[in-house]
PDB file of C-alpha atoms and ligand atoms in Angstrom:
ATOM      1  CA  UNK A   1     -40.941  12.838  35.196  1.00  0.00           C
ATOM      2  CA  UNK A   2     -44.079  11.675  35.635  1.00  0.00           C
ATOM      3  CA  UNK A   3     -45.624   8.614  37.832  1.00  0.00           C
ATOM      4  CA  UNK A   4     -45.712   6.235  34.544  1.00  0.00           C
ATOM      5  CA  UNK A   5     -42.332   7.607  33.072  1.00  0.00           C
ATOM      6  CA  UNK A   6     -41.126   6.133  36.659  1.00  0.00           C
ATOM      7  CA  UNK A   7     -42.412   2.597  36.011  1.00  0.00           C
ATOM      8  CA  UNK A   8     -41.269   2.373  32.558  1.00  0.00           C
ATOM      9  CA  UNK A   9     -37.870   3.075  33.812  1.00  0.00           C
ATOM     10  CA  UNK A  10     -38.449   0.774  36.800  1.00  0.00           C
ATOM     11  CA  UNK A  11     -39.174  -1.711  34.365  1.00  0.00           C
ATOM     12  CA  UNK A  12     -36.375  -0.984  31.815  1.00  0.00           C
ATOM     13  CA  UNK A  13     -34.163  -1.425  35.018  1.00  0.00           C
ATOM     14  CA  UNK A  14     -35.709  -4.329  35.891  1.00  0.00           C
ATOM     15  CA  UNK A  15     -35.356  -6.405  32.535  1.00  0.00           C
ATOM     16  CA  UNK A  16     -31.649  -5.500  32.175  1.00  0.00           C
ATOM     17  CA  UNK A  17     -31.040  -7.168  35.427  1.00  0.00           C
ATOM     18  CA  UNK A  18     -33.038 -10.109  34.603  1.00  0.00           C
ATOM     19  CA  UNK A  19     -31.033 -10.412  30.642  1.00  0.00           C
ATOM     20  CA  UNK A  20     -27.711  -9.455  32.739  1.00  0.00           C
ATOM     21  CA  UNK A  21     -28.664 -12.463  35.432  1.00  0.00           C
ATOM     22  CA  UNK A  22     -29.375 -14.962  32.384  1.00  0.00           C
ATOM     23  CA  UNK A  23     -26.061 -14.230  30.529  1.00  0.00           C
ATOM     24  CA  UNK A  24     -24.568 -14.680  33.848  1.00  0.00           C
ATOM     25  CA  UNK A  25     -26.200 -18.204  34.823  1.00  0.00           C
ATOM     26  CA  UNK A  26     -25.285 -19.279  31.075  1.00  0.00           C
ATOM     27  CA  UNK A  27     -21.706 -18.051  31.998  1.00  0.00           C
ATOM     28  CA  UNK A  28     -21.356 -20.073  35.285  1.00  0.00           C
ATOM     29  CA  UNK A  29     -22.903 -23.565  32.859  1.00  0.00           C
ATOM     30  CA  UNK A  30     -20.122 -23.390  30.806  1.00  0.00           C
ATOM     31  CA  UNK A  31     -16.682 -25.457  31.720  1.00  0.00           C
ATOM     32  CA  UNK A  32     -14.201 -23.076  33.050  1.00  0.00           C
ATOM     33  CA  UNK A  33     -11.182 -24.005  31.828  1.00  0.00           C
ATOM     34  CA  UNK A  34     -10.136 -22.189  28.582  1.00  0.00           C
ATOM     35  CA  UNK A  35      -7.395 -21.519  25.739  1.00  0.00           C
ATOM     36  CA  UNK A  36      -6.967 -17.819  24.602  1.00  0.00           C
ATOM     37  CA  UNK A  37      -5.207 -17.899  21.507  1.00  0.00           C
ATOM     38  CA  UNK A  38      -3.026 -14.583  20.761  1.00  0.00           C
ATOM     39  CA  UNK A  39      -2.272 -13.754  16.960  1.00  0.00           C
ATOM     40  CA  UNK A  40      -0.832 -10.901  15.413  1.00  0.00           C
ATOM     41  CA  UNK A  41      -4.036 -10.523  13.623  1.00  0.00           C
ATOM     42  CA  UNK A  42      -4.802  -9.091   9.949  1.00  0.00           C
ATOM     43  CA  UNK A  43      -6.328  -6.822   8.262  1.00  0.00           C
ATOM     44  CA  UNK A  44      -7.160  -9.087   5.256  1.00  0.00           C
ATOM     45  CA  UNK A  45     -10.977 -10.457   5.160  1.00  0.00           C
ATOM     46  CA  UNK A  46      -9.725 -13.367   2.738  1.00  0.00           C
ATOM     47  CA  UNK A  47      -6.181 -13.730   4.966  1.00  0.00           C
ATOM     48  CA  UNK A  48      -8.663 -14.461   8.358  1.00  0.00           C
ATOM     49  CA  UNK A  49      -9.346 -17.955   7.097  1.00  0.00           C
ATOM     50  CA  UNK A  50      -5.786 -19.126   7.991  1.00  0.00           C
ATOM     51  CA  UNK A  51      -6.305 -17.738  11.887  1.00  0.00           C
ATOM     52  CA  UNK A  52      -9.805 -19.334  11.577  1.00  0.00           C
ATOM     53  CA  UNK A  53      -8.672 -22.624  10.395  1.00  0.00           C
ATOM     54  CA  UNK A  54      -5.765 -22.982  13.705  1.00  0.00           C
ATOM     55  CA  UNK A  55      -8.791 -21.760  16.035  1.00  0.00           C
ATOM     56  CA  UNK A  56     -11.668 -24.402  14.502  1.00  0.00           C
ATOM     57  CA  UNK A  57      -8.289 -27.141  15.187  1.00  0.00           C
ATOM     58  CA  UNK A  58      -7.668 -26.116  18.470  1.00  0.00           C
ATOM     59  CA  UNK A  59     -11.572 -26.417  19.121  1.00  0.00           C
ATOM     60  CA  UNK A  60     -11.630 -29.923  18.054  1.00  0.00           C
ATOM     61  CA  UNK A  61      -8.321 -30.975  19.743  1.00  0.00           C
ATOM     62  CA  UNK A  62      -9.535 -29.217  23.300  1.00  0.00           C
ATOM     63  CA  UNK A  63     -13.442 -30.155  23.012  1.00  0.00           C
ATOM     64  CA  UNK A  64     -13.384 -29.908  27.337  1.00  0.00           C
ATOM     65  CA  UNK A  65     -11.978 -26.169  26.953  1.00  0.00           C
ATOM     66  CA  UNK A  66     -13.385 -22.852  25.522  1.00  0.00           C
ATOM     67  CA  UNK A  67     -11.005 -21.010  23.040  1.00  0.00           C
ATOM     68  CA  UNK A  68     -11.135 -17.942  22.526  1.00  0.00           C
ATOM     69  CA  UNK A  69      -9.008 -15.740  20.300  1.00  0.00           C
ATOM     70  CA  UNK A  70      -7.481 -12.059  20.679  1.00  0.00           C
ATOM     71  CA  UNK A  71      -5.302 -10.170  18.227  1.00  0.00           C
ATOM     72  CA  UNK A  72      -1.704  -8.234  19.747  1.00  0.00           C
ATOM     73  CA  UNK A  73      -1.799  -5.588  16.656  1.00  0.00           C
ATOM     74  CA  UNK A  74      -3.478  -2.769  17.732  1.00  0.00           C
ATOM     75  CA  UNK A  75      -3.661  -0.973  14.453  1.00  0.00           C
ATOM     76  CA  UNK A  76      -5.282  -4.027  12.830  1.00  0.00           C
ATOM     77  CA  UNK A  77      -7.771  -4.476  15.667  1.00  0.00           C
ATOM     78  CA  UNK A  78      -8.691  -0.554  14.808  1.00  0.00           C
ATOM     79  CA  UNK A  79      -8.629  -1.338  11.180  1.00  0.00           C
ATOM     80  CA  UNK A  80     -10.845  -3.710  11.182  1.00  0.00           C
ATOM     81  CA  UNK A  81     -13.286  -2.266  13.982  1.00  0.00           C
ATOM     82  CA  UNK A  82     -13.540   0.989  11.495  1.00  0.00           C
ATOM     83  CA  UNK A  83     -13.840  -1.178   7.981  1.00  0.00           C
ATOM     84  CA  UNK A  84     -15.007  -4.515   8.625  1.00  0.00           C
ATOM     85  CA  UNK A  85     -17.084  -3.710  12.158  1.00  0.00           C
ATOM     86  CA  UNK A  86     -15.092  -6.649  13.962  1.00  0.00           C
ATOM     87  CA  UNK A  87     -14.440  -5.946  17.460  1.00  0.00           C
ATOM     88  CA  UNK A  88     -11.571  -8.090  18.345  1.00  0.00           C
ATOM     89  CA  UNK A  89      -9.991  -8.011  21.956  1.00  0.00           C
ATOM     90  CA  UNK A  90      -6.190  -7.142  23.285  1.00  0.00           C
ATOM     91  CA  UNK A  91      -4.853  -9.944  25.301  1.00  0.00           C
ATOM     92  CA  UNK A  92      -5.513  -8.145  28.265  1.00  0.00           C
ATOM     93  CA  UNK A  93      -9.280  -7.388  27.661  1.00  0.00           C
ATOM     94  CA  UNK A  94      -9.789 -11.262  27.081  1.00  0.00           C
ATOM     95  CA  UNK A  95      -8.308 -12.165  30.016  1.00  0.00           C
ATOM     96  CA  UNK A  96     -10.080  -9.631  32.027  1.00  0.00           C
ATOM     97  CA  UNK A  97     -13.593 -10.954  30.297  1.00  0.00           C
ATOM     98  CA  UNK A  98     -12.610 -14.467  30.809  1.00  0.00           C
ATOM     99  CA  UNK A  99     -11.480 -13.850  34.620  1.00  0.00           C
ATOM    100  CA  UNK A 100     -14.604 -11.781  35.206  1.00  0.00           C
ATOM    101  CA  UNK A 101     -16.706 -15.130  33.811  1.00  0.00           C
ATOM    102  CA  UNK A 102     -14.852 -17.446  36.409  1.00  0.00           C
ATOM    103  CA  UNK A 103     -12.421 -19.204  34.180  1.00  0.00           C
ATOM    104  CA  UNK A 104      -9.695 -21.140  36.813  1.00  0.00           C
ATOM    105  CA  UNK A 105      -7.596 -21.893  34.304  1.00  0.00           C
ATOM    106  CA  UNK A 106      -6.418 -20.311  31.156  1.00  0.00           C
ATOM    107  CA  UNK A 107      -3.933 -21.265  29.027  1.00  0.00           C
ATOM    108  CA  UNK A 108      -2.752 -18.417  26.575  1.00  0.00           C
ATOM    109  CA  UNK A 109      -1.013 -19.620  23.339  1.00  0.00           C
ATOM    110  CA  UNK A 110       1.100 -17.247  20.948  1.00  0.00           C
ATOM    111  CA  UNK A 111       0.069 -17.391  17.506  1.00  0.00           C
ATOM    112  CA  UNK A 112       3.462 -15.871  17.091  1.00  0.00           C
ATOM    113  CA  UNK A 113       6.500 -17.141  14.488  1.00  0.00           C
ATOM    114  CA  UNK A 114       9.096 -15.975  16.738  1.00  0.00           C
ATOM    115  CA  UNK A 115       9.789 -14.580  19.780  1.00  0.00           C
ATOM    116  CA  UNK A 116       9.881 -11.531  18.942  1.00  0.00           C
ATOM    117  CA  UNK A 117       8.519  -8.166  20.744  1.00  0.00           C
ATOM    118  CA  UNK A 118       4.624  -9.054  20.215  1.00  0.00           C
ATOM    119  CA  UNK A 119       5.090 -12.475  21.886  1.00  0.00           C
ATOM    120  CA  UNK A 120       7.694 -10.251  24.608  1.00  0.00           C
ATOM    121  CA  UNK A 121       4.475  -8.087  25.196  1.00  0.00           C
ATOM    122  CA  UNK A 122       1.968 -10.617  25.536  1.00  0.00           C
ATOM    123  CA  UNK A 123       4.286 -12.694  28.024  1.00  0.00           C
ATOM    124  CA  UNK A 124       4.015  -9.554  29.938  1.00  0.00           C
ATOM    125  CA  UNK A 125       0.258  -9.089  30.396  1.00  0.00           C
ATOM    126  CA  UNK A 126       0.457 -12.808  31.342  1.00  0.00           C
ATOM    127  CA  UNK A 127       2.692 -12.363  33.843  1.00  0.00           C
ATOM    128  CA  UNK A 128       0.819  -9.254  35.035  1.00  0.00           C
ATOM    129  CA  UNK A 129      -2.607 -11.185  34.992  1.00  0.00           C
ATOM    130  CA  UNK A 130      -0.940 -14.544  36.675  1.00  0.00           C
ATOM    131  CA  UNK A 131       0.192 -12.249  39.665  1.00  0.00           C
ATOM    132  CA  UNK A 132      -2.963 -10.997  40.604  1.00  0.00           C
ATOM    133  CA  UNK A 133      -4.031 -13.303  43.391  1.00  0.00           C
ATOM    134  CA  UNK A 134      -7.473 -13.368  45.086  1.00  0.00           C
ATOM    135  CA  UNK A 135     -10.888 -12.518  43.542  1.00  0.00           C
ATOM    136  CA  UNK A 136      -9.595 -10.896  40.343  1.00  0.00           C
ATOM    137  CA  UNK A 137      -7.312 -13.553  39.454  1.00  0.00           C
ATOM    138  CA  UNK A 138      -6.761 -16.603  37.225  1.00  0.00           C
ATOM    139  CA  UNK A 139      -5.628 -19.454  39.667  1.00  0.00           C
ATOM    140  CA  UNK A 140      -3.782 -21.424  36.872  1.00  0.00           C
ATOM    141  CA  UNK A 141      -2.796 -19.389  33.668  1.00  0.00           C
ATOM    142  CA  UNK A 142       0.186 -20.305  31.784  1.00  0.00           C
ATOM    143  CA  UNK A 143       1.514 -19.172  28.457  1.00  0.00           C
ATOM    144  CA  UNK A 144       2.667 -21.308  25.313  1.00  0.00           C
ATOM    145  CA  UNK A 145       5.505 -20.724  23.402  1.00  0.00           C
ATOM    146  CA  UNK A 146       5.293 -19.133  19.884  1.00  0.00           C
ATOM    147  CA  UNK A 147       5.943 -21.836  16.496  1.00  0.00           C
ATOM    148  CA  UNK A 148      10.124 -21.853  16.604  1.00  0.00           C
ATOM    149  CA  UNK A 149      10.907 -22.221  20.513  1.00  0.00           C
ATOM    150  CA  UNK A 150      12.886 -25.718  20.884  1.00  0.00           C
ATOM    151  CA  UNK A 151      15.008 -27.288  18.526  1.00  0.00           C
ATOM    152  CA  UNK A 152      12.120 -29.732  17.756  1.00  0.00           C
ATOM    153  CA  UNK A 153       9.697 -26.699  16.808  1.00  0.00           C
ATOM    154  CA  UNK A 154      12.728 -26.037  14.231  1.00  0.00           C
ATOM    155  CA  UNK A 155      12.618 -30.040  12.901  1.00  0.00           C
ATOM    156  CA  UNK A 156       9.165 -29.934  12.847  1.00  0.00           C
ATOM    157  CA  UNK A 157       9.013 -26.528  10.618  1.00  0.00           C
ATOM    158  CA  UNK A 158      11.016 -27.649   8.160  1.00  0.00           C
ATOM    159  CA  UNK A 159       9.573 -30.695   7.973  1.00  0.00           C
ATOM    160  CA  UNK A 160       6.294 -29.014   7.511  1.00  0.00           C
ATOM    161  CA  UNK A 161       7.843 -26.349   4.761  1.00  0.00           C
ATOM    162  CA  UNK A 162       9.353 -29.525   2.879  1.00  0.00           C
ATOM    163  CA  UNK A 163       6.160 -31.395   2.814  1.00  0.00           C
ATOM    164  CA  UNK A 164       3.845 -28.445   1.488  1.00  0.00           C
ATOM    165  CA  UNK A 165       6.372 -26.496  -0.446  1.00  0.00           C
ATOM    166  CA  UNK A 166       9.280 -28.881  -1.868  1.00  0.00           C
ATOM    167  CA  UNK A 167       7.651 -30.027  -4.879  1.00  0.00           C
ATOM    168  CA  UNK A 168       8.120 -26.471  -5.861  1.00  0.00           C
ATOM    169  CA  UNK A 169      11.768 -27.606  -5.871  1.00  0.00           C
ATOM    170  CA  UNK A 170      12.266 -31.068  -7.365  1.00  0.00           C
ATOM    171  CA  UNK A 171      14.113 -30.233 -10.354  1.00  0.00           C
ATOM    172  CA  UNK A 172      17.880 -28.707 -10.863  1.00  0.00           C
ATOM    173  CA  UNK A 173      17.963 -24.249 -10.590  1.00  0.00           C
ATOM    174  CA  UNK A 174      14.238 -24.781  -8.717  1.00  0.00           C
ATOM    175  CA  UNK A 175      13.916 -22.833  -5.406  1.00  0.00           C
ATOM    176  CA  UNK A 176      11.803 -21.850  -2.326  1.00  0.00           C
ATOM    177  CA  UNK A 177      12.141 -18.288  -0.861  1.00  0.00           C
ATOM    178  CA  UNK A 178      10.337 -17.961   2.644  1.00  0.00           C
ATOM    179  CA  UNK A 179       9.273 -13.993   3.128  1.00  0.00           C
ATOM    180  CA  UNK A 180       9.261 -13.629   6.968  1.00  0.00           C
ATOM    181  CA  UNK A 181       8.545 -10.647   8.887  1.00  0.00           C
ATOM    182  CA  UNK A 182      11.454 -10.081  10.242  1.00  0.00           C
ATOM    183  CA  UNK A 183      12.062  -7.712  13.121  1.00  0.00           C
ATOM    184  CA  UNK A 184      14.735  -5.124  15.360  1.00  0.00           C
ATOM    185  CA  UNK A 185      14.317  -7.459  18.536  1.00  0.00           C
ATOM    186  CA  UNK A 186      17.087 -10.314  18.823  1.00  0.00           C
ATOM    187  CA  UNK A 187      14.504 -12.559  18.562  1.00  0.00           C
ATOM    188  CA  UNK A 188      15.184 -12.026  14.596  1.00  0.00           C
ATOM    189  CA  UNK A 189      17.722 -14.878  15.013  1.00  0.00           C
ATOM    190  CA  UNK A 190      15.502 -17.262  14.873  1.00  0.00           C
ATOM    191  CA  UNK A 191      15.166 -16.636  11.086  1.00  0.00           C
ATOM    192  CA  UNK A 192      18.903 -17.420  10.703  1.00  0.00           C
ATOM    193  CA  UNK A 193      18.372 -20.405  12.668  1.00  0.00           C
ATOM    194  CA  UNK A 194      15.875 -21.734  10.464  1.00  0.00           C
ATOM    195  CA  UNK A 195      17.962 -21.269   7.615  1.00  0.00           C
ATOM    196  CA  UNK A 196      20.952 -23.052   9.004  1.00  0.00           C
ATOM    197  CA  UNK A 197      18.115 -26.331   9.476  1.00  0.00           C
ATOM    198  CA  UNK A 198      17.005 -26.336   6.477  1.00  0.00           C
ATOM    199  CA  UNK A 199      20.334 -26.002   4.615  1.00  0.00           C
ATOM    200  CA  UNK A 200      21.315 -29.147   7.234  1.00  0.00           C
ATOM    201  CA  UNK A 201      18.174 -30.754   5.529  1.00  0.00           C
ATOM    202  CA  UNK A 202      19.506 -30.180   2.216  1.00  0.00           C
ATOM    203  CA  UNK A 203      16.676 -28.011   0.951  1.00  0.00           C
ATOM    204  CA  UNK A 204      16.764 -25.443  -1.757  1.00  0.00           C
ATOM    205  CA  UNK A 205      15.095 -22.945   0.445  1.00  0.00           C
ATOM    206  CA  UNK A 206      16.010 -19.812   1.255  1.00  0.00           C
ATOM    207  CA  UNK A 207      15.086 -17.241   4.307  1.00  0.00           C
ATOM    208  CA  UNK A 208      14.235 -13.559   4.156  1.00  0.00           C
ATOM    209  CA  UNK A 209      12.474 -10.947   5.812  1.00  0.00           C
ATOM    210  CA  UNK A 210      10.592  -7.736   5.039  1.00  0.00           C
ATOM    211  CA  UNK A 211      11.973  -5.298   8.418  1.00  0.00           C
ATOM    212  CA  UNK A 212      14.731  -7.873   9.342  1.00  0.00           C
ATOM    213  CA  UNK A 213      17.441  -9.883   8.746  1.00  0.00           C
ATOM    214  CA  UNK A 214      18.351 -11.625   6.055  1.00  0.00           C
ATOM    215  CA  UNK A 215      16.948  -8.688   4.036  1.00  0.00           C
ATOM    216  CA  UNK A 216      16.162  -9.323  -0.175  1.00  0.00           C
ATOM    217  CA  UNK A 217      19.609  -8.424  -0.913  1.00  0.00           C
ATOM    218  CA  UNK A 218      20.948 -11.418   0.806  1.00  0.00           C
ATOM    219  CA  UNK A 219      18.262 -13.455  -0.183  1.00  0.00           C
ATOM    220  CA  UNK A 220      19.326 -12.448  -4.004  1.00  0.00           C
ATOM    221  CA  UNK A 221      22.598 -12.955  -3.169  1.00  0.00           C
ATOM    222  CA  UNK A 222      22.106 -16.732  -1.701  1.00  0.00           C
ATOM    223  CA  UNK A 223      20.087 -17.289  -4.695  1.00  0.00           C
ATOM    224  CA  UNK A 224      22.801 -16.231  -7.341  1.00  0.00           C
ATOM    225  CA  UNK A 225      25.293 -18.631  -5.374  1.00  0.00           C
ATOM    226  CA  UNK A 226      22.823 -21.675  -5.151  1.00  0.00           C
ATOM    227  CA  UNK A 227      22.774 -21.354  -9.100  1.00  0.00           C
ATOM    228  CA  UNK A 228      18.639 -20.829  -8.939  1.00  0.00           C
ATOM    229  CA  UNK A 229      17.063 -20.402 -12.169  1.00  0.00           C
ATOM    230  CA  UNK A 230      13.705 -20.289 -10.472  1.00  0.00           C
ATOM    231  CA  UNK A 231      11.935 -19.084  -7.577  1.00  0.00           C
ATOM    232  CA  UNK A 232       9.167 -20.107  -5.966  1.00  0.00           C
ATOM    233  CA  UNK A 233       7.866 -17.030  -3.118  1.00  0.00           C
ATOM    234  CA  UNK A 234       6.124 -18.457  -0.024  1.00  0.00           C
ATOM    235  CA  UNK A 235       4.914 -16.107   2.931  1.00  0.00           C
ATOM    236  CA  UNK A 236       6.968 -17.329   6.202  1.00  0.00           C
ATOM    237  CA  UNK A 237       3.633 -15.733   8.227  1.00  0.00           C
ATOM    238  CA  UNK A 238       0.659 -17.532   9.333  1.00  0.00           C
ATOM    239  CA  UNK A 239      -1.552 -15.624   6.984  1.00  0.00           C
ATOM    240  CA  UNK A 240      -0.910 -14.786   3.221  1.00  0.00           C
ATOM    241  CA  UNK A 241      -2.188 -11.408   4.286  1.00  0.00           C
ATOM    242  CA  UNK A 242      -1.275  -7.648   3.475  1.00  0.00           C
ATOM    243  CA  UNK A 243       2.881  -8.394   3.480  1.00  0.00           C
ATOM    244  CA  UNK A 244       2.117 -11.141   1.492  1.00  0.00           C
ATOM    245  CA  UNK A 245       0.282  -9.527  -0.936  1.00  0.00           C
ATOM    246  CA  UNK A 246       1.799  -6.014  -1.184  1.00  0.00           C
ATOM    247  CA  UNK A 247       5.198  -6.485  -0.622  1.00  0.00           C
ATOM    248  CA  UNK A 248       5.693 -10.169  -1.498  1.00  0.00           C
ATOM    249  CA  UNK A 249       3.627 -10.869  -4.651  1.00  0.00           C
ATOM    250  CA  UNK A 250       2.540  -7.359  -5.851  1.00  0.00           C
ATOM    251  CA  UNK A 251       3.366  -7.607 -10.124  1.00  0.00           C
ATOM    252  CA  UNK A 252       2.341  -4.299 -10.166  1.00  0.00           C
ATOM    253  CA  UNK A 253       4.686  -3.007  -8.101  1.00  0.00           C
ATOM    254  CA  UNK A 254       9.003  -2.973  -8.929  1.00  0.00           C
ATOM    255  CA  UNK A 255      10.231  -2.949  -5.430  1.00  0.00           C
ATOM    256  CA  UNK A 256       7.856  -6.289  -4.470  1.00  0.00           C
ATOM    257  CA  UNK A 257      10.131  -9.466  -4.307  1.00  0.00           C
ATOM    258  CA  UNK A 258       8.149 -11.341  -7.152  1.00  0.00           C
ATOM    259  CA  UNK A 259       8.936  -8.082  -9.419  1.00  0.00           C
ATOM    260  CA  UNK A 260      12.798  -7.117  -8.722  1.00  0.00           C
ATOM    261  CA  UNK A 261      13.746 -11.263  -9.150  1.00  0.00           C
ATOM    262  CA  UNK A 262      11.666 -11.417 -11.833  1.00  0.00           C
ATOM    263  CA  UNK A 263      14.437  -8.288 -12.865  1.00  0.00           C
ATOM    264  CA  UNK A 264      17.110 -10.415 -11.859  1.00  0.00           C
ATOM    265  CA  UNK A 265      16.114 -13.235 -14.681  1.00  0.00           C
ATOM    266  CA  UNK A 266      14.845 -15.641 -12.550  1.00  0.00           C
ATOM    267  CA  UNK A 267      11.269 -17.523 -13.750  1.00  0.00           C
ATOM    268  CA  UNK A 268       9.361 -15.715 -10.515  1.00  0.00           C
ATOM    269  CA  UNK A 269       6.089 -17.953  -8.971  1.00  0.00           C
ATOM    270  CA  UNK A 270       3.806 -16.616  -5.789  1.00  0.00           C
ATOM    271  CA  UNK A 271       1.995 -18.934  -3.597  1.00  0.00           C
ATOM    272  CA  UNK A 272      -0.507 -17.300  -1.413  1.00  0.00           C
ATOM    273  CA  UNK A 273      -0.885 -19.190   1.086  1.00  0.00           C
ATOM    274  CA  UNK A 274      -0.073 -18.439   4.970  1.00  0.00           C
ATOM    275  CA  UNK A 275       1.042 -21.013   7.052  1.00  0.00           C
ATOM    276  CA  UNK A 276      -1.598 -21.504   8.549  1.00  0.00           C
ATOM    277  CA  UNK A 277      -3.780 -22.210   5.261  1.00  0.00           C
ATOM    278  CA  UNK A 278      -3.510 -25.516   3.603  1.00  0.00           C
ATOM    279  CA  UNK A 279      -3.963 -28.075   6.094  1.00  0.00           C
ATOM    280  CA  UNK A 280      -3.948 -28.678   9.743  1.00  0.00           C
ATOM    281  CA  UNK A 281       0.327 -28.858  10.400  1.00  0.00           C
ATOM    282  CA  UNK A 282       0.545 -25.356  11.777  1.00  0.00           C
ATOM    283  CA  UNK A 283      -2.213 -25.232  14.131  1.00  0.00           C
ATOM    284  CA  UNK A 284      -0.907 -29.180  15.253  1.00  0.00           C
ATOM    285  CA  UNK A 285       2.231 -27.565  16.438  1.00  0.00           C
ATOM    286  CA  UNK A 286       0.298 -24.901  18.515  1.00  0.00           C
ATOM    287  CA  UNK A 287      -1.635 -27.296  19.850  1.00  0.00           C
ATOM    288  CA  UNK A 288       1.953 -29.304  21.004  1.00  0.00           C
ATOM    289  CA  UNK A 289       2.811 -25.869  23.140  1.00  0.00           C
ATOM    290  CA  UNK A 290      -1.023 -25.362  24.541  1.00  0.00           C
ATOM    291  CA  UNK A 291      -0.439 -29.335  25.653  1.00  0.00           C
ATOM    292  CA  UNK A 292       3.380 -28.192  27.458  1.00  0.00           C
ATOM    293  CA  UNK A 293       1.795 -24.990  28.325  1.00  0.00           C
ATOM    294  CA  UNK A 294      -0.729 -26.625  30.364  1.00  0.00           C
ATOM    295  CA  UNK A 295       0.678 -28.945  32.204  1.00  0.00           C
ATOM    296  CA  UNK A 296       2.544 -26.085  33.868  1.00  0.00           C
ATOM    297  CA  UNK A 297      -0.933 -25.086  35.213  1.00  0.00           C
TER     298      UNK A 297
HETATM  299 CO1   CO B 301       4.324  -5.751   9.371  1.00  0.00          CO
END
């Protein structure tokens, strides 16, 4: 290498240390108290507005805190890194970039429907991060519940779900079917739970879920004994996004929900909406948890 080769790499060294030293200074400006909010995450470019829409609310609501977001699906955070050239971070690398930027205080918030095994694992790199002490730590990190935690989260769900989706239920035979997720982990009772509330409110709604229980048979089976003439679908996930969609509201396809009830007799409608879209009532809920969540700190 020759003697200029040297000083353009001397230089080249030089500037990277100055750009590194200004995103650092900018880093130590900003307030150092944040929110990481944890969804599932989706694969869906016109699903994304519903996350969006519960991170531009918590924003707003927190104006002294930075929020940040990170998605607990894997294989959607490698979906969309391949197809859509979003790099979105685990829990545990946003954590480990906010610690590294000198955040004191972090309060991570589930995105989650239930407690289920994604909310299980992120409680786990909290509790991993919140036991590092020293340099490398967070002093005060803390961890908010996912939407149905306390009996109130329950009230305040099916108040929610009778406010945006009962006037799809008004009349005699009319009826709202919530598509959860659904999942192996016991945390699937929570789906049951729900039901039992909104029964208790005397709504026409009915619970299901795609890999849990109640599964579409006893969904059909609720609806036959309610006397429903129609059905109104309604994705039970924060986003209308590929469930939604595919297994939910696909016409095209005879094992989707909308096409076997359809088979059944009943007048079949799909609302696309997550829970998250529509209006602020989701994301209100979170921001309840972040609020208990923090004062823990
Ligand atoms: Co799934």
């Amino acid at each position: 290498m020759g003697k200029r080769m040297w000083v353009a790499v001397l230089l080249g060294v030089l500037m990277a240390v100055v750009a590194a030293g200004g995103a650092f200074a900018s880093g130590a400006a900003r307030a150092k108290d944040g929110i990481l909010l944890v969804a599932f995450g989706t694969s869906e470019p016109d699903a994304r507005g519903a996350i969006d829409r519960v991170v531009e609310f918590t924003k707003k609501t927190f104006p002294d805190r930075e929020v940040r977001l990170a998605y607990t699906s894997n294989i959607i955070r490698r979906k969309i890194l391949k197809e859509q050239n979003i790099a979105m971070d685990t829990p545990a690398m946003a954590l480990s970039k906010m610690q590294d930027e000198g955040f004191q205080a972090v309060t991570v918030q589930s995105l989650h429907i239930i407690a289920g095994e994604e909310y299980d694992q992120l409680a786990e790199v909290v509790r991993g991060f919140g036991a590092i002490r020293g340099k490398y730590g967070i002093a005060r990190l803390s961890i908010g519940a996912p939407l149905l935690d306390t009996f109130e989260d329950y009230e305040r769900v099916v108040e929610l779900l009778k406010n945006r989706y009962g006037k799809y239920a008004n009349n005699k035979g009319e009826t709202v079917v919530l598509m959860g997720h659904g999942t192996h982990h016991r945390g699937n009772a929570s789906y049951s739970q729900l039901q039992l509330m909104l029964d208790d409110a005397n709504l026409p709604f009915v619970v299901g879920s795609v890999e849990g229980f109640p599964e579409l048979d006893q969904v059909k089976r609720r609806l036959e004994h309610m006397k429903a003439t129609k059905v109104t679908l309604v994705p039970f996930m924060v986003v209308a996004g590929d469930h939604a969609k595919n297994d939910m509201a696909d016409a095209e396809d005879p094992e989707s929900w909308l096409s076997v009830l359809k088979k059944e007799g009943y007048a079949v409608e799909a609302v696309l909406q997550g829970l998250g879209d529509g209006d602020d009532g989701l994301a209100e809920i979170f921001a309840d948890h972040i609020r208990e969540a923090s004062a823990e700190e």
